[in-house]
């Protein structure tokens, strides 16, 4: 079985600063993917970034990067140069390659960016 | 274009009503999903359609009835709901089920209130 743990219920960051949102995972599957989604108060889940378990390099997408430490089973999201529009709920999620239809979410971290 | 559309955006219904939620994608994706999300919780998977066939039903009560008329459309028929069914219902789609970690793209959701 897979499990995602997000230990930070809430985080605050000042505009233009960088912030790291923590995510640890537990899986017995040798092949898996890790995702981060952003959910603003409007409700839509917005895909941000993906990391495969066999990827050697950390994934980056614009201001988002994923700090993947396989041995520690962590997949932290780093947001650089925070903007007010980054205020939202952030979910880490995982899926096993053998069972790609089931996305397992963490409990989420609410990020608030202040001026 | 990674757009998934959902209608209606908001729905209020009585416990004796019958209503339907609609989801549409034109990305050629072959897997479609329904999730239920309660306030301040992560999404919970309800149903998965893979190549227009129901592949996963997460023990959802029969008052929720999914339908996939074609590869672009997914409906969720609602009947005799309970107040505890009030939630945000999210639809998602992904390109190729069973082909490694497949990114799921979400729609904006339908906020359902059952009176």
PDB file of C-alpha atoms in Angstrom:
ATOM      1  CA  UNK A   1       0.000   0.000   0.000  1.00  0.00           C
ATOM      2  CA  UNK A   2       1.113   3.543  -0.635  1.00  0.00           C
ATOM      3  CA  UNK A   3       0.961   6.483   1.724  1.00  0.00           C
ATOM      4  CA  UNK A   4       1.765  10.174   1.497  1.00  0.00           C
ATOM      5  CA  UNK A   5       2.537  12.286   4.551  1.00  0.00           C
ATOM      6  CA  UNK A   6       2.445  16.070   4.554  1.00  0.00           C
ATOM      7  CA  UNK A   7       3.321  17.249   8.048  1.00  0.00           C
ATOM      8  CA  UNK A   8       2.792  20.985   7.530  1.00  0.00           C
ATOM      9  CA  UNK A   9      -0.902  21.883   7.749  1.00  0.00           C
ATOM     10  CA  UNK A  10      -0.083  25.522   7.039  1.00  0.00           C
ATOM     11  CA  UNK A  11       2.848  27.610   5.873  1.00  0.00           C
ATOM     12  CA  UNK A  12       3.419  31.343   5.546  1.00  0.00           C
ATOM     13  CA  UNK A  13       5.903  32.963   3.193  1.00  0.00           C
ATOM     14  CA  UNK A  14       6.619  36.520   2.211  1.00  0.00           C
ATOM     15  CA  UNK A  15       6.241  37.531  -1.390  1.00  0.00           C
ATOM     16  CA  UNK A  16       9.405  36.965  -3.493  1.00  0.00           C
ATOM     17  CA  UNK A  17      10.842  34.524  -0.977  1.00  0.00           C
ATOM     18  CA  UNK A  18      11.308  30.794  -1.610  1.00  0.00           C
ATOM     19  CA  UNK A  19       9.335  28.181   0.316  1.00  0.00           C
ATOM     20  CA  UNK A  20       9.622  24.412   0.698  1.00  0.00           C
ATOM     21  CA  UNK A  21       6.585  22.216   1.212  1.00  0.00           C
ATOM     22  CA  UNK A  22       7.388  18.827   2.696  1.00  0.00           C
ATOM     23  CA  UNK A  23       6.213  15.467   1.425  1.00  0.00           C
ATOM     24  CA  UNK A  24       7.295  11.997   2.451  1.00  0.00           C
ATOM     25  CA  UNK A  25       5.990   8.833   0.918  1.00  0.00           C
ATOM     26  CA  UNK A  26       5.840   5.176   1.740  1.00  0.00           C
ATOM     27  CA  UNK A  27       5.577   2.553  -0.939  1.00  0.00           C
ATOM     28  CA  UNK A  28       6.699  -0.996  -1.515  1.00  0.00           C
ATOM     29  CA  UNK A  29       6.428  -0.587  -5.273  1.00  0.00           C
ATOM     30  CA  UNK A  30       9.748  -0.333  -7.129  1.00  0.00           C
ATOM     31  CA  UNK A  31       8.265   1.955  -9.789  1.00  0.00           C
ATOM     32  CA  UNK A  32       6.136   4.929  -8.919  1.00  0.00           C
ATOM     33  CA  UNK A  33       5.423   8.526  -9.747  1.00  0.00           C
ATOM     34  CA  UNK A  34       5.153  11.557  -7.494  1.00  0.00           C
ATOM     35  CA  UNK A  35       2.981  14.583  -8.238  1.00  0.00           C
ATOM     36  CA  UNK A  36       2.256  17.982  -6.789  1.00  0.00           C
ATOM     37  CA  UNK A  37      -1.074  19.686  -7.321  1.00  0.00           C
ATOM     38  CA  UNK A  38      -2.231  23.187  -6.363  1.00  0.00           C
ATOM     39  CA  UNK A  39      -5.809  23.824  -5.332  1.00  0.00           C
ATOM     40  CA  UNK A  40      -6.879  27.475  -5.044  1.00  0.00           C
ATOM     41  CA  UNK A  41     -10.044  28.368  -3.163  1.00  0.00           C
ATOM     42  CA  UNK A  42     -11.954  28.084  -6.460  1.00  0.00           C
ATOM     43  CA  UNK A  43     -11.552  24.311  -6.199  1.00  0.00           C
ATOM     44  CA  UNK A  44      -9.743  23.283  -9.356  1.00  0.00           C
ATOM     45  CA  UNK A  45      -6.798  20.922  -8.876  1.00  0.00           C
ATOM     46  CA  UNK A  46      -3.934  22.244 -10.968  1.00  0.00           C
ATOM     47  CA  UNK A  47      -1.091  19.895 -11.908  1.00  0.00           C
ATOM     48  CA  UNK A  48       2.278  21.444 -11.099  1.00  0.00           C
ATOM     49  CA  UNK A  49       5.092  18.928 -11.416  1.00  0.00           C
ATOM     50  CA  UNK A  50       5.899  15.219 -11.766  1.00  0.00           C
ATOM     51  CA  UNK A  51       8.843  13.066 -10.719  1.00  0.00           C
ATOM     52  CA  UNK A  52       9.310   9.430 -11.701  1.00  0.00           C
ATOM     53  CA  UNK A  53      11.052   7.065  -9.314  1.00  0.00           C
ATOM     54  CA  UNK A  54      13.732   6.274 -11.910  1.00  0.00           C
ATOM     55  CA  UNK A  55      14.386   9.883 -12.889  1.00  0.00           C
ATOM     56  CA  UNK A  56      17.959  10.811 -12.053  1.00  0.00           C
ATOM     57  CA  UNK A  57      17.419  14.550 -12.150  1.00  0.00           C
ATOM     58  CA  UNK A  58      15.081  16.562  -9.966  1.00  0.00           C
ATOM     59  CA  UNK A  59      12.068  17.811 -11.907  1.00  0.00           C
ATOM     60  CA  UNK A  60      11.668  21.531 -12.532  1.00  0.00           C
ATOM     61  CA  UNK A  61       8.795  23.505 -14.045  1.00  0.00           C
ATOM     62  CA  UNK A  62       9.315  27.236 -14.055  1.00  0.00           C
ATOM     63  CA  UNK A  63       9.313  28.437 -10.433  1.00  0.00           C
ATOM     64  CA  UNK A  64       8.534  24.934  -9.157  1.00  0.00           C
ATOM     65  CA  UNK A  65      11.139  22.304  -8.455  1.00  0.00           C
ATOM     66  CA  UNK A  66      10.858  18.945  -6.792  1.00  0.00           C
ATOM     67  CA  UNK A  67      13.607  17.996  -4.351  1.00  0.00           C
ATOM     68  CA  UNK A  68      13.563  14.217  -4.761  1.00  0.00           C
ATOM     69  CA  UNK A  69      15.541  12.232  -2.193  1.00  0.00           C
ATOM     70  CA  UNK A  70      14.784   8.610  -2.911  1.00  0.00           C
ATOM     71  CA  UNK A  71      16.701   7.122  -0.001  1.00  0.00           C
ATOM     72  CA  UNK A  72      14.802   9.332   2.415  1.00  0.00           C
ATOM     73  CA  UNK A  73      11.522   8.815   0.537  1.00  0.00           C
ATOM     74  CA  UNK A  74      10.923  12.522   0.324  1.00  0.00           C
ATOM     75  CA  UNK A  75       9.617  14.650  -2.539  1.00  0.00           C
ATOM     76  CA  UNK A  76       9.537  18.224  -1.324  1.00  0.00           C
ATOM     77  CA  UNK A  77       8.172  21.015  -3.496  1.00  0.00           C
ATOM     78  CA  UNK A  78      10.220  24.187  -3.710  1.00  0.00           C
ATOM     79  CA  UNK A  79       8.519  27.347  -4.935  1.00  0.00           C
ATOM     80  CA  UNK A  80      10.943  30.117  -5.759  1.00  0.00           C
ATOM     81  CA  UNK A  81      10.069  33.821  -5.811  1.00  0.00           C
ATOM     82  CA  UNK A  82       6.636  33.353  -4.220  1.00  0.00           C
ATOM     83  CA  UNK A  83       3.753  35.375  -5.582  1.00  0.00           C
ATOM     84  CA  UNK A  84       0.449  36.341  -3.961  1.00  0.00           C
ATOM     85  CA  UNK A  85      -1.284  34.054  -6.443  1.00  0.00           C
ATOM     86  CA  UNK A  86       0.580  31.076  -4.993  1.00  0.00           C
ATOM     87  CA  UNK A  87      -1.683  31.178  -1.942  1.00  0.00           C
ATOM     88  CA  UNK A  88      -3.555  27.871  -2.136  1.00  0.00           C
ATOM     89  CA  UNK A  89      -3.726  24.326  -0.845  1.00  0.00           C
ATOM     90  CA  UNK A  90      -0.931  22.084  -2.118  1.00  0.00           C
ATOM     91  CA  UNK A  91      -1.288  18.320  -2.368  1.00  0.00           C
ATOM     92  CA  UNK A  92       1.458  15.774  -2.830  1.00  0.00           C
ATOM     93  CA  UNK A  93       0.331  12.534  -4.467  1.00  0.00           C
ATOM     94  CA  UNK A  94       1.746   9.237  -5.645  1.00  0.00           C
ATOM     95  CA  UNK A  95       0.782   6.465  -8.007  1.00  0.00           C
ATOM     96  CA  UNK A  96       2.273   3.025  -8.498  1.00  0.00           C
ATOM     97  CA  UNK A  97       3.244   2.135 -12.056  1.00  0.00           C
ATOM     98  CA  UNK A  98       1.471  -1.215 -11.791  1.00  0.00           C
ATOM     99  CA  UNK A  99      -1.766   0.465 -10.689  1.00  0.00           C
ATOM    100  CA  UNK A 100      -1.693   3.755 -12.500  1.00  0.00           C
ATOM    101  CA  UNK A 101      -5.346   4.529 -12.027  1.00  0.00           C
ATOM    102  CA  UNK A 102      -5.168   5.145  -8.289  1.00  0.00           C
ATOM    103  CA  UNK A 103      -3.680   8.443  -7.214  1.00  0.00           C
ATOM    104  CA  UNK A 104      -2.989   8.568  -3.469  1.00  0.00           C
ATOM    105  CA  UNK A 105      -3.059  12.067  -1.968  1.00  0.00           C
ATOM    106  CA  UNK A 106      -1.557  13.506   1.175  1.00  0.00           C
ATOM    107  CA  UNK A 107      -3.588  15.692   3.518  1.00  0.00           C
ATOM    108  CA  UNK A 108      -2.295  18.896   1.963  1.00  0.00           C
ATOM    109  CA  UNK A 109      -0.483  22.050   3.072  1.00  0.00           C
ATOM    110  CA  UNK A 110      -2.160  25.436   2.984  1.00  0.00           C
ATOM    111  CA  UNK A 111       0.299  28.069   1.790  1.00  0.00           C
ATOM    112  CA  UNK A 112      -0.337  31.741   2.414  1.00  0.00           C
ATOM    113  CA  UNK A 113       1.833  34.339   0.721  1.00  0.00           C
ATOM    114  CA  UNK A 114       1.847  37.784   2.308  1.00  0.00           C
ATOM    115  CA  UNK A 115       3.108  41.068   0.864  1.00  0.00           C
TER     116      UNK A 115
ATOM    117  CA  UNK B   1      -4.551  22.256 -24.066  1.00  0.00           C
ATOM    118  CA  UNK B   2      -5.188  20.386 -20.819  1.00  0.00           C
ATOM    119  CA  UNK B   3      -8.785  21.411 -20.258  1.00  0.00           C
ATOM    120  CA  UNK B   4     -11.397  19.358 -18.511  1.00  0.00           C
ATOM    121  CA  UNK B   5     -14.793  21.030 -18.214  1.00  0.00           C
ATOM    122  CA  UNK B   6     -17.499  20.286 -15.679  1.00  0.00           C
ATOM    123  CA  UNK B   7     -21.103  21.406 -15.472  1.00  0.00           C
ATOM    124  CA  UNK B   8     -22.805  22.686 -13.488  1.00  0.00           C
ATOM    125  CA  UNK B   9     -20.410  24.659 -11.274  1.00  0.00           C
ATOM    126  CA  UNK B  10     -22.880  24.618  -8.398  1.00  0.00           C
ATOM    127  CA  UNK B  11     -25.829  22.352  -7.695  1.00  0.00           C
ATOM    128  CA  UNK B  12     -28.358  22.393  -4.882  1.00  0.00           C
ATOM    129  CA  UNK B  13     -30.712  19.432  -4.700  1.00  0.00           C
ATOM    130  CA  UNK B  14     -33.187  17.852  -2.350  1.00  0.00           C
ATOM    131  CA  UNK B  15     -32.884  14.311  -1.122  1.00  0.00           C
ATOM    132  CA  UNK B  16     -35.634  13.114  -3.457  1.00  0.00           C
ATOM    133  CA  UNK B  17     -34.247  14.757  -6.587  1.00  0.00           C
ATOM    134  CA  UNK B  18     -32.456  13.174  -9.497  1.00  0.00           C
ATOM    135  CA  UNK B  19     -29.663  15.184 -11.064  1.00  0.00           C
ATOM    136  CA  UNK B  20     -26.564  14.593 -13.163  1.00  0.00           C
ATOM    137  CA  UNK B  21     -23.053  15.993 -13.219  1.00  0.00           C
ATOM    138  CA  UNK B  22     -21.289  16.240 -16.538  1.00  0.00           C
ATOM    139  CA  UNK B  23     -17.600  16.144 -17.405  1.00  0.00           C
ATOM    140  CA  UNK B  24     -16.002  16.595 -20.806  1.00  0.00           C
ATOM    141  CA  UNK B  25     -12.485  16.480 -22.219  1.00  0.00           C
ATOM    142  CA  UNK B  26     -11.228  16.806 -25.778  1.00  0.00           C
ATOM    143  CA  UNK B  27      -7.619  15.823 -25.240  1.00  0.00           C
ATOM    144  CA  UNK B  28      -8.066  12.284 -26.520  1.00  0.00           C
ATOM    145  CA  UNK B  29      -7.545  10.898 -23.033  1.00  0.00           C
ATOM    146  CA  UNK B  30      -8.666   7.327 -22.499  1.00  0.00           C
ATOM    147  CA  UNK B  31      -9.108   7.310 -18.729  1.00  0.00           C
ATOM    148  CA  UNK B  32     -11.622   9.420 -16.790  1.00  0.00           C
ATOM    149  CA  UNK B  33     -12.187   9.686 -13.070  1.00  0.00           C
ATOM    150  CA  UNK B  34     -14.677  10.923 -10.497  1.00  0.00           C
ATOM    151  CA  UNK B  35     -13.461  12.146  -7.124  1.00  0.00           C
ATOM    152  CA  UNK B  36     -15.329  13.414  -4.082  1.00  0.00           C
ATOM    153  CA  UNK B  37     -13.705  16.059  -1.896  1.00  0.00           C
ATOM    154  CA  UNK B  38     -15.002  17.185   1.473  1.00  0.00           C
ATOM    155  CA  UNK B  39     -13.894  20.515   2.909  1.00  0.00           C
ATOM    156  CA  UNK B  40     -10.270  20.583   4.087  1.00  0.00           C
ATOM    157  CA  UNK B  41      -9.685  16.978   2.974  1.00  0.00           C
ATOM    158  CA  UNK B  42      -7.886  15.466  -0.011  1.00  0.00           C
ATOM    159  CA  UNK B  43      -9.909  14.113  -2.943  1.00  0.00           C
ATOM    160  CA  UNK B  44     -11.205  10.563  -2.615  1.00  0.00           C
ATOM    161  CA  UNK B  45     -11.430   8.387  -5.689  1.00  0.00           C
ATOM    162  CA  UNK B  46     -14.930   7.177  -6.552  1.00  0.00           C
ATOM    163  CA  UNK B  47     -14.835   5.704 -10.063  1.00  0.00           C
ATOM    164  CA  UNK B  48     -12.412   5.137 -12.910  1.00  0.00           C
ATOM    165  CA  UNK B  49     -13.298   4.536 -16.545  1.00  0.00           C
ATOM    166  CA  UNK B  50     -10.571   3.079 -18.697  1.00  0.00           C
ATOM    167  CA  UNK B  51     -11.246   2.917 -22.452  1.00  0.00           C
ATOM    168  CA  UNK B  52     -14.901   3.677 -21.708  1.00  0.00           C
ATOM    169  CA  UNK B  53     -15.284   0.724 -19.369  1.00  0.00           C
ATOM    170  CA  UNK B  54     -15.698   0.985 -15.623  1.00  0.00           C
ATOM    171  CA  UNK B  55     -12.440  -0.297 -14.169  1.00  0.00           C
ATOM    172  CA  UNK B  56     -12.628   0.874 -10.560  1.00  0.00           C
ATOM    173  CA  UNK B  57     -15.569   1.416  -8.228  1.00  0.00           C
ATOM    174  CA  UNK B  58     -14.331   2.325  -4.778  1.00  0.00           C
ATOM    175  CA  UNK B  59     -17.354   0.811  -3.026  1.00  0.00           C
ATOM    176  CA  UNK B  60     -19.440   3.881  -3.777  1.00  0.00           C
ATOM    177  CA  UNK B  61     -23.117   3.741  -2.709  1.00  0.00           C
ATOM    178  CA  UNK B  62     -25.540   2.950  -5.515  1.00  0.00           C
ATOM    179  CA  UNK B  63     -27.163   6.375  -5.239  1.00  0.00           C
ATOM    180  CA  UNK B  64     -24.166   7.484  -7.335  1.00  0.00           C
ATOM    181  CA  UNK B  65     -24.264   6.018 -10.836  1.00  0.00           C
ATOM    182  CA  UNK B  66     -21.490   6.765 -13.318  1.00  0.00           C
ATOM    183  CA  UNK B  67     -21.835   6.637 -17.072  1.00  0.00           C
ATOM    184  CA  UNK B  68     -19.309   7.036 -19.881  1.00  0.00           C
ATOM    185  CA  UNK B  69     -21.271   7.535 -23.136  1.00  0.00           C
ATOM    186  CA  UNK B  70     -18.092   8.018 -25.183  1.00  0.00           C
ATOM    187  CA  UNK B  71     -14.401   8.631 -24.702  1.00  0.00           C
ATOM    188  CA  UNK B  72     -14.877  12.380 -24.187  1.00  0.00           C
ATOM    189  CA  UNK B  73     -17.812  12.388 -21.797  1.00  0.00           C
ATOM    190  CA  UNK B  74     -18.342  11.241 -18.246  1.00  0.00           C
ATOM    191  CA  UNK B  75     -21.554  11.641 -16.282  1.00  0.00           C
ATOM    192  CA  UNK B  76     -22.383  11.068 -12.651  1.00  0.00           C
ATOM    193  CA  UNK B  77     -26.064  10.442 -12.018  1.00  0.00           C
ATOM    194  CA  UNK B  78     -27.316  11.313  -8.554  1.00  0.00           C
ATOM    195  CA  UNK B  79     -30.433   9.950  -6.901  1.00  0.00           C
ATOM    196  CA  UNK B  80     -31.742   9.977  -3.339  1.00  0.00           C
ATOM    197  CA  UNK B  81     -28.632  11.625  -1.966  1.00  0.00           C
ATOM    198  CA  UNK B  82     -28.016  12.364   1.690  1.00  0.00           C
ATOM    199  CA  UNK B  83     -26.857  15.672   3.213  1.00  0.00           C
ATOM    200  CA  UNK B  84     -23.466  14.065   3.930  1.00  0.00           C
ATOM    201  CA  UNK B  85     -22.989  13.716   0.169  1.00  0.00           C
ATOM    202  CA  UNK B  86     -22.554  17.488  -0.039  1.00  0.00           C
ATOM    203  CA  UNK B  87     -19.034  18.013  -1.354  1.00  0.00           C
ATOM    204  CA  UNK B  88     -16.929  19.160  -4.280  1.00  0.00           C
ATOM    205  CA  UNK B  89     -17.062  16.602  -7.082  1.00  0.00           C
ATOM    206  CA  UNK B  90     -14.005  16.617  -9.281  1.00  0.00           C
ATOM    207  CA  UNK B  91     -13.597  14.983 -12.651  1.00  0.00           C
ATOM    208  CA  UNK B  92     -10.183  14.141 -14.069  1.00  0.00           C
ATOM    209  CA  UNK B  93      -8.753  12.547 -17.173  1.00  0.00           C
ATOM    210  CA  UNK B  94      -5.440  10.988 -18.163  1.00  0.00           C
ATOM    211  CA  UNK B  95      -3.951   9.977 -21.435  1.00  0.00           C
ATOM    212  CA  UNK B  96      -3.167   6.284 -21.367  1.00  0.00           C
ATOM    213  CA  UNK B  97      -4.276   4.150 -18.456  1.00  0.00           C
ATOM    214  CA  UNK B  98      -1.851   1.411 -17.532  1.00  0.00           C
ATOM    215  CA  UNK B  99       1.147   3.101 -19.163  1.00  0.00           C
ATOM    216  CA  UNK B 100       3.298   4.142 -16.257  1.00  0.00           C
ATOM    217  CA  UNK B 101       2.546   7.144 -14.091  1.00  0.00           C
ATOM    218  CA  UNK B 102      -0.028   9.017 -16.138  1.00  0.00           C
ATOM    219  CA  UNK B 103      -0.730  12.611 -15.139  1.00  0.00           C
ATOM    220  CA  UNK B 104      -4.324  13.255 -14.202  1.00  0.00           C
ATOM    221  CA  UNK B 105      -5.776  16.604 -15.252  1.00  0.00           C
ATOM    222  CA  UNK B 106      -8.686  17.896 -13.244  1.00  0.00           C
ATOM    223  CA  UNK B 107     -11.717  19.966 -14.033  1.00  0.00           C
ATOM    224  CA  UNK B 108     -12.917  22.906 -11.916  1.00  0.00           C
ATOM    225  CA  UNK B 109     -15.379  20.751  -9.997  1.00  0.00           C
ATOM    226  CA  UNK B 110     -19.069  20.879  -9.124  1.00  0.00           C
ATOM    227  CA  UNK B 111     -19.990  22.073  -5.645  1.00  0.00           C
ATOM    228  CA  UNK B 112     -22.947  19.979  -4.590  1.00  0.00           C
ATOM    229  CA  UNK B 113     -25.248  20.821  -1.695  1.00  0.00           C
ATOM    230  CA  UNK B 114     -27.876  18.296  -0.649  1.00  0.00           C
ATOM    231  CA  UNK B 115     -30.680  19.720   1.461  1.00  0.00           C
TER     232      UNK B 115
END
